[in-house]
Amino acid sequence: MKNSQDREPVPAVYDHGGGVRSVRVPIPDNPLGHTLVYVVDTGRGPVLIDTGWDDPASWDTLASGLTACGTSAAEIHGVVVTHHHPDHHGLSGRVREASGAWIAMHAADTAVVRRTRAARPERWFSYMAGKLAAAGAPQEHIAPLRAARPRALPGLSPALPDRDIVPGELLDLPGRRLRAIWTPGHTPGHVCLHLEETHPARLPGHGRLFSGDHLLPEITPHIGLYEDPDDTTVTDPLGDYLDSLERVGRLAPAEVLPAHQHPFPDAAARVRELLAHHETRLTDLLALLAEPLTPWQLAERMEWNRPWADIPHGSRTIAVSEAESHLRRLVKAGRAEAVPGSDPVTYVAV
């Protein structure tokens, strides 16, 4: 789960130089506080990287921020979405309605959007209840999901993208060199975007990297499971994330422009920190798995940014997903295994 430190807030609108600005769009009732939406000048008009949460106050902030940048929602040429989560993709549809802009996303995350649009809310509640039961969650945690009434939830009606982001290719942005780097882990279709242009302040390194949630200065992004009720493939999101981290580290950008918190230099150093963090976490989990544990029991014993008793219901569900992603990595690496015949399934270190 994400864990942040106190820091001076990023200005609501900031000019990063070289035709790149950012707008700090609030996320309602969320400790992250905001999404940094980047406004990139191109030969055909401004393009947004992410859009922020679909909320009236967030839309007003984005609209006023675009005005402060010398443009407006009606003038947006396109939207490049780093990943499908609602604090990044939420306002994309409203931007397209205002401007006719295209929306681009990696095909793996577009598939999630298409599936989400087609599914009824009760399908999601039923799926999550079953997953949590299989993970060993107690009935008092599962009961609210089984009793949930269909209702509108954030991110259940996201805009369907109309362009694919193809990994390794330059995006069709006249006057810019913006290359898509596929970085699965946080989501199956997460992309970073490498601006292959000289840094406006001539900092050493290779251009700038719009990193979405993949690489953040003080936060370890959530790595849970890729949820698809109709797919039984056993994925390895944490393995994907670790591989993606190393790939981004080799780019050696002069500056990282993340979707949360603040820009920072030395991506390679931050990558090393995150790789070390996850290896330490995996080692700590192996110690816990000296005895057979369900994913829920493992999550209860893991170290979070607050005691387990203080973690609210929704965040506990996220924590269990993160525990399961670490278990899958350990199993795939041959460092842990499922206990035959256990129900719900338990795992033990090898």
XYZ file of C-alpha atoms in Angstrom, residues 45-249:
205
model
C -2.561 21.404 -29.575
C -2.058 20.346 -25.947
C -2.103 16.682 -24.970
C -2.841 15.531 -21.415
C -1.021 12.736 -19.649
C -3.739 11.404 -17.308
C -6.776 13.462 -16.315
C -7.608 12.915 -12.629
C -10.602 11.653 -10.656
C -14.135 11.998 -12.018
C -15.546 14.452 -9.479
C -17.070 17.935 -9.953
C -14.406 19.634 -7.805
C -11.656 17.742 -9.634
C -13.087 18.798 -13.000
C -13.281 22.430 -11.895
C -9.660 22.290 -10.756
C -8.535 20.727 -14.041
C -10.487 23.294 -16.076
C -9.126 26.260 -14.134
C -5.641 24.780 -14.279
C -5.832 24.465 -18.050
C -6.884 28.108 -18.231
C -3.851 29.040 -16.131
C -1.747 27.069 -18.631
C -3.080 29.240 -21.447
C -5.477 26.671 -22.884
C -8.834 25.022 -22.079
C -10.512 21.623 -22.031
C -12.055 22.437 -25.427
C -8.592 22.766 -26.985
C -7.171 19.424 -25.828
C -5.938 17.384 -28.797
C -5.504 14.045 -27.053
C -5.294 12.199 -23.728
C -2.575 9.654 -22.980
C -3.526 7.495 -19.985
C -0.746 5.796 -18.029
C -3.187 3.238 -16.584
C -6.881 2.610 -16.048
C -7.271 3.557 -12.353
C -9.939 6.223 -11.719
C -7.517 8.812 -10.320
C -5.779 8.758 -13.711
C -8.464 7.895 -16.276
C -11.535 9.258 -14.471
C -11.987 12.577 -16.300
C -10.871 11.338 -19.732
C -14.422 10.984 -21.003
C -15.366 14.478 -19.900
C -12.282 15.911 -21.627
C -13.251 14.072 -24.820
C -16.813 15.413 -24.588
C -15.481 18.959 -24.252
C -12.907 18.736 -27.038
C -13.335 15.681 -29.250
C -9.885 14.556 -28.094
C -8.714 11.011 -28.689
C -7.913 8.792 -25.678
C -4.956 6.386 -25.803
C -4.236 3.487 -23.430
C -2.310 0.219 -23.519
C -4.473 -2.625 -24.854
C -4.200 -4.647 -21.626
C -5.754 -1.824 -19.603
C -8.277 -1.029 -22.329
C -9.442 -4.641 -21.921
C -9.972 -3.924 -18.201
C -11.985 -0.806 -19.077
C -14.118 -2.742 -21.555
C -14.735 -5.504 -19.015
C -15.579 -2.980 -16.292
C -18.092 -1.181 -18.507
C -19.801 -4.476 -19.367
C -19.982 -5.882 -15.828
C -22.795 -5.090 -13.411
C -21.734 -3.907 -9.927
C -23.127 -7.020 -8.230
C -20.829 -9.155 -10.427
C -17.849 -7.377 -8.908
C -19.155 -7.750 -5.328
C -19.772 -11.471 -5.845
C -16.348 -12.004 -7.410
C -14.536 -10.185 -4.592
C -16.478 -12.081 -1.925
C -15.423 -15.377 -3.488
C -11.801 -14.285 -3.782
C -11.663 -13.174 -0.161
C -13.247 -16.403 1.044
C -10.610 -18.374 -0.867
C -7.926 -16.194 0.762
C -9.191 -17.110 4.231
C -10.944 -13.843 5.084
C -13.343 -14.047 8.053
C -17.067 -13.926 7.430
C -17.431 -10.531 9.121
C -15.175 -9.051 6.430
C -16.952 -10.806 3.550
C -20.528 -10.186 4.736
C -20.745 -6.513 3.611
C -19.793 -7.558 0.074
C -22.391 -10.316 -0.047
C -25.043 -7.900 1.237
C -23.984 -5.001 -1.012
C -26.685 -3.366 -3.094
C -25.892 -2.432 -6.708
C -24.794 1.175 -6.834
C -22.623 3.494 -8.820
C -18.967 3.110 -7.863
C -16.004 5.222 -8.981
C -14.423 3.832 -12.113
C -17.329 1.522 -13.098
C -18.240 3.599 -16.177
C -14.861 4.722 -17.526
C -14.437 6.154 -21.010
C -13.505 3.566 -23.626
C -10.163 4.556 -25.225
C -10.080 4.861 -28.999
C -6.322 4.464 -29.558
C -3.842 1.823 -28.458
C -0.513 2.742 -26.913
C 1.983 0.385 -28.553
C 5.032 -0.375 -26.386
C 8.305 0.864 -27.821
C 6.705 3.165 -30.364
C 6.748 6.937 -30.523
C 3.296 8.413 -29.984
C 1.854 10.447 -32.847
C 2.482 13.852 -31.276
C 3.726 16.378 -33.851
C 6.823 18.181 -32.679
C 7.505 15.818 -29.754
C 9.382 12.560 -29.195
C 7.335 10.670 -26.619
C 8.015 6.934 -26.506
C 5.788 4.400 -24.744
C 7.469 2.072 -22.236
C 5.293 -0.838 -21.095
C 5.673 -1.205 -17.317
C 3.153 -3.795 -16.036
C 2.850 -4.464 -12.331
C 0.620 -1.800 -10.807
C -1.821 -2.693 -13.598
C -1.339 -5.104 -16.531
C -1.211 -2.246 -19.049
C 0.604 0.475 -17.125
C 2.882 2.576 -19.316
C 5.574 5.128 -18.631
C 6.269 7.745 -21.289
C 9.819 8.714 -22.143
C 10.173 12.252 -23.495
C 13.293 11.785 -25.605
C 14.243 15.447 -25.719
C 17.010 17.469 -24.090
C 16.035 18.492 -20.586
C 15.080 22.217 -20.593
C 17.520 22.856 -17.720
C 20.102 20.583 -19.401
C 20.237 18.214 -16.450
C 22.421 15.175 -17.116
C 20.552 12.155 -18.344
C 18.256 11.100 -21.165
C 15.189 13.320 -21.350
C 12.274 13.081 -18.926
C 10.055 10.211 -17.852
C 6.326 10.527 -17.141
C 6.163 7.620 -14.713
C 2.481 7.402 -13.724
C 2.310 5.275 -10.565
C 5.188 3.003 -11.567
C 7.982 5.088 -10.076
C 7.172 7.528 -7.270
C 9.623 9.473 -5.100
C 8.498 8.477 -1.588
C 5.768 5.903 -2.122
C 5.801 2.194 -2.857
C 2.892 1.706 -5.282
C 0.335 -0.981 -4.574
C 1.116 -4.243 -6.354
C -1.906 -6.493 -6.005
C -3.490 -9.029 -8.334
C -4.758 -8.393 -11.854
C -8.468 -8.955 -11.278
C -10.425 -10.619 -14.086
C -13.440 -12.728 -13.058
C -13.366 -14.599 -16.378
C -9.630 -15.396 -16.562
C -8.061 -18.215 -14.550
C -4.493 -17.442 -15.677
C -2.128 -17.324 -12.699
C -0.384 -13.996 -13.216
C 2.686 -12.665 -11.398
C 2.149 -8.907 -10.955
C 5.045 -8.434 -8.551
C 7.395 -10.247 -10.916
C 6.119 -8.018 -13.731
C 6.714 -4.941 -11.601
C 10.259 -5.858 -10.626
C 11.160 -6.576 -14.260
C 9.578 -3.270 -15.317
C 11.522 -1.369 -12.655
C 14.835 -2.615 -14.003
C 13.817 -1.676 -17.547
C 12.973 1.883 -16.488
C 16.182 2.206 -14.486
